[in-house]
Short mmCIF file of N, CA and C in Angstrom, two decimals:
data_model
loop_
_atom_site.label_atom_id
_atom_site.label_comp_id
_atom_site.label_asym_id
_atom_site.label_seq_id
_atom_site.Cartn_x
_atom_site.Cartn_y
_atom_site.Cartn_z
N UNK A 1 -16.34 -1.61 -14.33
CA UNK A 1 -15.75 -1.22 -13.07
C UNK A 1 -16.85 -1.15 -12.01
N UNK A 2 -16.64 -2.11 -10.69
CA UNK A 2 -17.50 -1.63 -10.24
C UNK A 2 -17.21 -0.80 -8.64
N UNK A 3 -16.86 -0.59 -8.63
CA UNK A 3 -15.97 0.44 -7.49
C UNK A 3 -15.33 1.81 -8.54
N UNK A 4 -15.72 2.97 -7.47
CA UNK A 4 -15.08 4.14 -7.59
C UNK A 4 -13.93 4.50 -6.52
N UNK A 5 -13.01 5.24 -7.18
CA UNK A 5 -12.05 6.46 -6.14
C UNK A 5 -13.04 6.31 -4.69
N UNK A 6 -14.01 7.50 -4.90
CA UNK A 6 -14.99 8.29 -3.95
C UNK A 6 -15.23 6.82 -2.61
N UNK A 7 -15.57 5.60 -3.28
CA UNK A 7 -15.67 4.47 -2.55
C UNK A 7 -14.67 4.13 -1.48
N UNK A 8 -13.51 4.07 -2.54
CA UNK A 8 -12.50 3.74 -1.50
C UNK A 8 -12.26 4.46 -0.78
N UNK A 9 -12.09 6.03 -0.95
CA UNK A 9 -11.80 7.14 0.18
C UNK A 9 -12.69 6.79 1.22
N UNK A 10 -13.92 6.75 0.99
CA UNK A 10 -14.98 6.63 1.97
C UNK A 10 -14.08 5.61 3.63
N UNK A 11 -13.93 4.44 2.73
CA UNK A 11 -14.14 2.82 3.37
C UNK A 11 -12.34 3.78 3.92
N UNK A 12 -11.72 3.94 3.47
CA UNK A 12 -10.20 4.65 4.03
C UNK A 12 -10.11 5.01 5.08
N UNK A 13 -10.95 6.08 5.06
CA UNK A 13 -11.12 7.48 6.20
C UNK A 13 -11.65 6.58 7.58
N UNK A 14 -12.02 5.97 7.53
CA UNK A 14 -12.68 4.58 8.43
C UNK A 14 -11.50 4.27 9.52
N UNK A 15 -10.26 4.27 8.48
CA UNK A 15 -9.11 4.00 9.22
C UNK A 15 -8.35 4.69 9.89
N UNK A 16 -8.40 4.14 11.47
CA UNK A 16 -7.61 5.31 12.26
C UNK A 16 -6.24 4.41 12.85
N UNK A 17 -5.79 3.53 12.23
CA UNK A 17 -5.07 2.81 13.09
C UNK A 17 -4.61 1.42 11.89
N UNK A 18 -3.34 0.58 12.78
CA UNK A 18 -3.36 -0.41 11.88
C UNK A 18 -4.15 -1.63 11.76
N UNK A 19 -4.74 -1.07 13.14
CA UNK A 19 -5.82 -2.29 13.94
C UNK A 19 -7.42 -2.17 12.70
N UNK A 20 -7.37 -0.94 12.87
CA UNK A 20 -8.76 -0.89 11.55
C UNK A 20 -8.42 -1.60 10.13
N UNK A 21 -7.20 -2.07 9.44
CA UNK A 21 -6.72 -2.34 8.18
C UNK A 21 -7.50 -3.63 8.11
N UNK A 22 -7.35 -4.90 8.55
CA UNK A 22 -8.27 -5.63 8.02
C UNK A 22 -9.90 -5.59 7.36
N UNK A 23 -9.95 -4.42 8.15
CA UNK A 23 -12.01 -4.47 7.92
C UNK A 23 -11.95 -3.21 6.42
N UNK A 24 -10.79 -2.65 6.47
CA UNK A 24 -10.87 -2.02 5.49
C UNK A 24 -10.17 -2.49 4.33
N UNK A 25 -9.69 -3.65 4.12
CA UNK A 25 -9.30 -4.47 3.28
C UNK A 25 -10.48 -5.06 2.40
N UNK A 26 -11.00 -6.05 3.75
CA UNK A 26 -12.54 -6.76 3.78
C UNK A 26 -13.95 -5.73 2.95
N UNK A 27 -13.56 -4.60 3.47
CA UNK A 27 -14.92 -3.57 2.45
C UNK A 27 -14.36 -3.19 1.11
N UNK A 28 -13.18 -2.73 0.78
CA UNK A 28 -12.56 -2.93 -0.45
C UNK A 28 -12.79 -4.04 -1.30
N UNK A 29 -12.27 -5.28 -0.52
CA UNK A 29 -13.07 -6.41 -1.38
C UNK A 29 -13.95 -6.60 -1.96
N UNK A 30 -15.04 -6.29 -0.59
CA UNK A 30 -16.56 -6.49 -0.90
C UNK A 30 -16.71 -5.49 -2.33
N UNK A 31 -16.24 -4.23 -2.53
CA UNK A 31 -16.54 -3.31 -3.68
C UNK A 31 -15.84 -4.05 -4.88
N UNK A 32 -15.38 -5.07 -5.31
CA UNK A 32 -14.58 -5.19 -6.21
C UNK A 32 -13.28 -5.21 -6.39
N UNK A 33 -12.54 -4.03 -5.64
CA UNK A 33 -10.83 -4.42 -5.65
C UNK A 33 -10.51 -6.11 -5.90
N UNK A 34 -9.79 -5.92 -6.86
CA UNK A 34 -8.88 -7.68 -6.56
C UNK A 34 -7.61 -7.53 -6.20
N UNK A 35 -6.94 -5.95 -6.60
CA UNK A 35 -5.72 -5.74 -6.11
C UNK A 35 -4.99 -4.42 -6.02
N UNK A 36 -4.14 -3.83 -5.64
CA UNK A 36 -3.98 -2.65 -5.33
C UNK A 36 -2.54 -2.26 -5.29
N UNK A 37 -1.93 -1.35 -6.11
CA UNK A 37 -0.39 -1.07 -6.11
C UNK A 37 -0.05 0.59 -5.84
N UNK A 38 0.68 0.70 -4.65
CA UNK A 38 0.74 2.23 -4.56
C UNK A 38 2.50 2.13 -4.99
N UNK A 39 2.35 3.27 -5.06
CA UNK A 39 4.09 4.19 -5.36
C UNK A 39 4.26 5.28 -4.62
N UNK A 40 5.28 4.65 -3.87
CA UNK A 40 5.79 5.79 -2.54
C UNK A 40 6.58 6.97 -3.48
N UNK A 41 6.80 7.27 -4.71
CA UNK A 41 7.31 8.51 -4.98
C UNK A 41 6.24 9.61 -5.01
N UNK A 42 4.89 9.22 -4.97
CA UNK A 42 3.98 10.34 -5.22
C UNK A 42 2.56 9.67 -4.50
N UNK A 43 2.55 8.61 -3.91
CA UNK A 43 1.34 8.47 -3.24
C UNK A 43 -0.02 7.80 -4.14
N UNK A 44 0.48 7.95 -5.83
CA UNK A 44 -0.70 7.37 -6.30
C UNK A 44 -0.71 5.75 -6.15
N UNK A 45 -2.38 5.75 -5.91
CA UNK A 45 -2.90 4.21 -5.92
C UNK A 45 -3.76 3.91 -7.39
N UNK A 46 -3.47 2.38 -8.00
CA UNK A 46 -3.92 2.08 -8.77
C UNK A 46 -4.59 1.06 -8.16
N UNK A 47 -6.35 0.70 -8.84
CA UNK A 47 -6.94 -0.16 -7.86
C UNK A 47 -7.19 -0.84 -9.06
N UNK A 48 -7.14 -2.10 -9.34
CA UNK A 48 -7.77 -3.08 -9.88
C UNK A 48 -9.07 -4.01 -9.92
N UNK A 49 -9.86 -4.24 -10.68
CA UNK A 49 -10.77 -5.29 -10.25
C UNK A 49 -10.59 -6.63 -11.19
N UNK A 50 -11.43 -7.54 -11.13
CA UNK A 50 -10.98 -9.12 -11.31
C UNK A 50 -10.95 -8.91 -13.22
N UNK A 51 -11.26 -7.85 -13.85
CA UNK A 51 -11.24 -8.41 -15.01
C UNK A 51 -9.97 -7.26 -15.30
N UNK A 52 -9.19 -6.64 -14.54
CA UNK A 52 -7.85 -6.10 -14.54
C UNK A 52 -8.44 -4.33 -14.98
N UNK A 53 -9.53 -3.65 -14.86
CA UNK A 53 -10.30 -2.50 -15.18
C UNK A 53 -9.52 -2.00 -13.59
N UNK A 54 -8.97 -0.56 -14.09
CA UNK A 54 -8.66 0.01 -12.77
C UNK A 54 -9.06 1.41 -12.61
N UNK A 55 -8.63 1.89 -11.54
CA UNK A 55 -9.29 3.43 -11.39
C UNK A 55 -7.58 3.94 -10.28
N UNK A 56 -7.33 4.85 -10.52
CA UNK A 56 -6.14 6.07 -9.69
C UNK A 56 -6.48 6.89 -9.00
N UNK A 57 -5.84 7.07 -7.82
CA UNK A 57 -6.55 8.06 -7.08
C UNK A 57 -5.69 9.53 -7.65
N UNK A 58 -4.55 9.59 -7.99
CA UNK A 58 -3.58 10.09 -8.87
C UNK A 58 -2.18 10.46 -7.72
N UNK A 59 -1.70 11.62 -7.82
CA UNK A 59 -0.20 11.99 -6.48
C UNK A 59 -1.29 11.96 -5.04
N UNK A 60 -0.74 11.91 -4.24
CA UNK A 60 -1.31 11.87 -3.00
C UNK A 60 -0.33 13.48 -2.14
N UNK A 61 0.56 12.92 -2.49
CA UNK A 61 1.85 14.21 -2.09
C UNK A 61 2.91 14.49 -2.73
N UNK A 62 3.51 15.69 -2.32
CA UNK A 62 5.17 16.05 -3.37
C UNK A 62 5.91 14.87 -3.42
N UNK A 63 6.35 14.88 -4.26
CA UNK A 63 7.34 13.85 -4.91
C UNK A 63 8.11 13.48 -4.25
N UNK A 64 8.85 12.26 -3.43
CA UNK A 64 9.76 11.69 -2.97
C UNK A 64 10.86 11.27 -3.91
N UNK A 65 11.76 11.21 -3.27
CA UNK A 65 12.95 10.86 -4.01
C UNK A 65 13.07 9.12 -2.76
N UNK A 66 13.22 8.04 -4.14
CA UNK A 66 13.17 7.08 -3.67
C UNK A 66 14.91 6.65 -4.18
N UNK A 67 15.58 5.90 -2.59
CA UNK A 67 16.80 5.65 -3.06
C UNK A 67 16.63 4.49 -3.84
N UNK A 68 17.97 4.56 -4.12
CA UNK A 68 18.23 3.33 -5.51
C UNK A 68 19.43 2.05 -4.25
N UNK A 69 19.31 2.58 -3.52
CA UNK A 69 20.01 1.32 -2.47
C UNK A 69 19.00 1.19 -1.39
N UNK A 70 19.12 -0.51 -1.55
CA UNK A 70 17.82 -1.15 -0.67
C UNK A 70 18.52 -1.59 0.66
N UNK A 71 17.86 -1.19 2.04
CA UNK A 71 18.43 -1.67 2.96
C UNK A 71 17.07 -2.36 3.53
N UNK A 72 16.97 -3.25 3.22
CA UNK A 72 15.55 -4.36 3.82
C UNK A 72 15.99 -4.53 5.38
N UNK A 73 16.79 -4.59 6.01
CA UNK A 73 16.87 -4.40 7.28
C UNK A 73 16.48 -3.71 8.25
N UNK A 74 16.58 -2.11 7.66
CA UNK A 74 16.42 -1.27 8.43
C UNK A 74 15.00 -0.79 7.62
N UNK A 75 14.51 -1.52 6.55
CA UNK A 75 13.30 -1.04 6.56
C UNK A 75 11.72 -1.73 7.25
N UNK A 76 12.27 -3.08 7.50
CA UNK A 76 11.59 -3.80 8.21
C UNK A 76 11.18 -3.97 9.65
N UNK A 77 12.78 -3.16 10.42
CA UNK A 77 12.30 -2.38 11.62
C UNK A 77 11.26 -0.87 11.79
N UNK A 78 11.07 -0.12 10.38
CA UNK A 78 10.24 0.64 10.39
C UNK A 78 9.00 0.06 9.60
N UNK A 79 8.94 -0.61 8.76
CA UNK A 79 7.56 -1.88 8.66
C UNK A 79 7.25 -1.71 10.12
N UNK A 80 7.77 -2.58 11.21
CA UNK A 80 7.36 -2.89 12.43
C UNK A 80 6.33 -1.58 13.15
N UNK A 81 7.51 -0.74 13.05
CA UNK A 81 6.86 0.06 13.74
C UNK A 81 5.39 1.02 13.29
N UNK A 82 5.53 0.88 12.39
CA UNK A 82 4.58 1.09 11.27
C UNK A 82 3.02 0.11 11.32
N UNK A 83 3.33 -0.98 11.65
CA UNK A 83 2.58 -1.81 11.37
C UNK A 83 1.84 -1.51 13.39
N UNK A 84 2.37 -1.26 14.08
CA UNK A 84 2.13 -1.09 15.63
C UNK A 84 1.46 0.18 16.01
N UNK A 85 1.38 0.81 14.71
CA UNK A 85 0.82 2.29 14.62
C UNK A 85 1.56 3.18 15.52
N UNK A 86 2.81 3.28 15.25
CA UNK A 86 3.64 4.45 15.82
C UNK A 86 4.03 5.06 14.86
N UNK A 87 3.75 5.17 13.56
CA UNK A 87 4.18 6.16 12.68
C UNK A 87 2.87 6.33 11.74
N UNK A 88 2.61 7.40 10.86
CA UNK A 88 1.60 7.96 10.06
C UNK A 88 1.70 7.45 8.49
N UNK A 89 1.12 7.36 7.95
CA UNK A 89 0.96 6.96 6.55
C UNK A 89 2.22 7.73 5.56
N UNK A 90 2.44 8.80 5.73
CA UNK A 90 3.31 10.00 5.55
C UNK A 90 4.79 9.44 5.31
N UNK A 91 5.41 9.03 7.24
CA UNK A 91 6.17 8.57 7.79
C UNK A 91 6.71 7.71 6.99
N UNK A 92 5.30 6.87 7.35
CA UNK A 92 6.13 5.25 6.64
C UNK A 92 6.33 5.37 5.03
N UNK A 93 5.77 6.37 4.03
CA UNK A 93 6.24 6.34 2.67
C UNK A 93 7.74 7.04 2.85
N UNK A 94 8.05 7.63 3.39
CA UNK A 94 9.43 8.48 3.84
C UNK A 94 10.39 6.95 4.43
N UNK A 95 10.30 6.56 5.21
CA UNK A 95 10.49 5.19 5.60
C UNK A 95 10.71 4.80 4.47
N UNK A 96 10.10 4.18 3.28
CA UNK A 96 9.90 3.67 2.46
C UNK A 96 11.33 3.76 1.47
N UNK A 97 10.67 5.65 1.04
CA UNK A 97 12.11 6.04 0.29
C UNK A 97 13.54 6.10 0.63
N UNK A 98 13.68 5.79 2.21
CA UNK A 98 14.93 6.10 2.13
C UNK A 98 15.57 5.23 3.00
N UNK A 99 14.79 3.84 2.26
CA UNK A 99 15.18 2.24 2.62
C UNK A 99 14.99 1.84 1.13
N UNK A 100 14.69 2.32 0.31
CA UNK A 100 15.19 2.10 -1.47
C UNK A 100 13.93 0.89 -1.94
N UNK A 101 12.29 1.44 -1.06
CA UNK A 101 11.45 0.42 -1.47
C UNK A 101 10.33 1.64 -2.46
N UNK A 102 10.59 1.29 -3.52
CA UNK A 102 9.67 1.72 -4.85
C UNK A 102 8.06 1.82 -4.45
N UNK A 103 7.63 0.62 -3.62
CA UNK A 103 6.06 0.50 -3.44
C UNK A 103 6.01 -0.67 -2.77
N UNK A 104 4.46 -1.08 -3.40
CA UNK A 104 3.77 -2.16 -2.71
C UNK A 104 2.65 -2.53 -3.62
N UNK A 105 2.36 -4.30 -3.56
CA UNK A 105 1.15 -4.45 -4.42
C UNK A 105 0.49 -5.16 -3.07
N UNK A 106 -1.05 -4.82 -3.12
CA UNK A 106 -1.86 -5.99 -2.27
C UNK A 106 -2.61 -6.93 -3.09
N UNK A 107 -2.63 -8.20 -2.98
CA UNK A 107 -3.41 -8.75 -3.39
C UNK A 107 -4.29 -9.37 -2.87
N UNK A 108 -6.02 -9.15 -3.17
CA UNK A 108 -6.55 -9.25 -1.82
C UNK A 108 -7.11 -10.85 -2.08
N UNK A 109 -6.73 -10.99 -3.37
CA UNK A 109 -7.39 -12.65 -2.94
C UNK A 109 -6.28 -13.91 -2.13
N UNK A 110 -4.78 -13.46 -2.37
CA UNK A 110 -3.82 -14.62 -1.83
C UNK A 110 -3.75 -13.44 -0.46
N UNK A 111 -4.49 -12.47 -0.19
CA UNK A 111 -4.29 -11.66 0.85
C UNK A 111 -2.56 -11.76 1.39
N UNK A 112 -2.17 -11.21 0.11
CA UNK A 112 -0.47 -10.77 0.46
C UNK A 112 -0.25 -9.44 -0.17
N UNK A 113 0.64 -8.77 0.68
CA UNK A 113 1.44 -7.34 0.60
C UNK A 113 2.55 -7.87 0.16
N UNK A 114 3.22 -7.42 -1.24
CA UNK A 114 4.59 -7.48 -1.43
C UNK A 114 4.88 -6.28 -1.82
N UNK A 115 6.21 -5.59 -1.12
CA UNK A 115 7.03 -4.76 -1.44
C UNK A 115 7.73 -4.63 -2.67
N UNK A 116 8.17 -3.83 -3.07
CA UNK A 116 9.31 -4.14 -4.20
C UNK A 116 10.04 -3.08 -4.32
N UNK A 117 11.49 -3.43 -4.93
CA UNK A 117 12.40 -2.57 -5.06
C UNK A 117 12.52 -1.21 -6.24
N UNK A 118 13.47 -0.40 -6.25
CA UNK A 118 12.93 0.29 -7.46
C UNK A 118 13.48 -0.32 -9.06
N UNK A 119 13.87 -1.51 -8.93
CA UNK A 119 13.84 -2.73 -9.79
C UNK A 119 12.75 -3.10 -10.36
N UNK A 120 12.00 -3.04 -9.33
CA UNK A 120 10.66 -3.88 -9.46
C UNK A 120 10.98 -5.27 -8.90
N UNK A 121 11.98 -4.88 -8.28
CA UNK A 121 12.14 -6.64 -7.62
C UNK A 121 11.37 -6.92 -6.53
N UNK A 122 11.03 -7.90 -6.04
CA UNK A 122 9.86 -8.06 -4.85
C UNK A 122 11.40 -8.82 -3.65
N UNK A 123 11.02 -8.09 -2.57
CA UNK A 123 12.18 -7.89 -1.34
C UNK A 123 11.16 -8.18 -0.39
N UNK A 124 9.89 -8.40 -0.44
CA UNK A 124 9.25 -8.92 0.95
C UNK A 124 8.32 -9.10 0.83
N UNK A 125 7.42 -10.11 1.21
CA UNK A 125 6.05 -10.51 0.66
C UNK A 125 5.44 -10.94 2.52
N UNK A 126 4.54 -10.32 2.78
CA UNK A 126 3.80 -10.62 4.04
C UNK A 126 2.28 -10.60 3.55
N UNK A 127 1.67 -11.93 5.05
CA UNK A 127 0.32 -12.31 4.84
C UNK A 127 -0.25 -11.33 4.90
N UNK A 128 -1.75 -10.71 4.88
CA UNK A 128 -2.15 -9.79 5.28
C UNK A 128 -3.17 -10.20 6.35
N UNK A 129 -3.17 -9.21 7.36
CA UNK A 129 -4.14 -10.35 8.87
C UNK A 129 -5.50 -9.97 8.03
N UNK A 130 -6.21 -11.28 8.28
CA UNK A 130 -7.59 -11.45 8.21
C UNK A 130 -8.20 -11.12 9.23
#
């Protein structure tokens, strides 16, 4: 493993905005991440590196209740707004749950975000800006 937790928090806290997310993608990289899956019921992140060795940051917050009906419509207008930095990290997992989206994987080498359902079905796959 060659990246820690402590690392990524570091390169995180960096971020004040959605405008900072690329460069904090880009330093994640640089540490090793190859890919990254959070779960909006509790906030934990699992980080991966290229030989699939990962590290958890573990719950982030109280437990969400994630619906079991997906409305990709109305969750993609709060994506938006989300993505424009009018809502908080918080927000948009709340957003998340109660538009029936389970999580998210990044993958930083095809540099794509896909969503997925609490299926595990994948409902939206976006580039990630370089």
């Amino acid at each position: 493993m060659k990246f820690t937790i402590e690392q990524i928090k570091a390169e995180h806290r960096k971020v004040k905005s959605g405008a900072d997310f690329p460069a904090y993608i880009q330093a994640i990289k640089n540490l090793g991440v190859s890919d990254y899956t959070v779960s909006v019921a509790d906030g934990n992140t699992r980080y991966f590196d290229t030989e699939n060795k990962k590290a958890e940051t573990g719950k982030k917050y109280d437990p969400i209740l994630v619906s079991g009906k997906l409305n990709l419509e109305q969750f993609k207008t709060r994506l938006k707004l989300h993505q424009q930095g009018r809502t908080d990290y918080l927000t948009f997992c709340n957003d998340c749950a109660d538009n029936g989206v389970e999580g998210w994987k990044m993958d930083l080498n095809e540099m794509t975000c896909t969503y997925f359902d609490t299926d595990g079905n994948e409902i939206l796959v976006e580039q990630i800006p370089g």
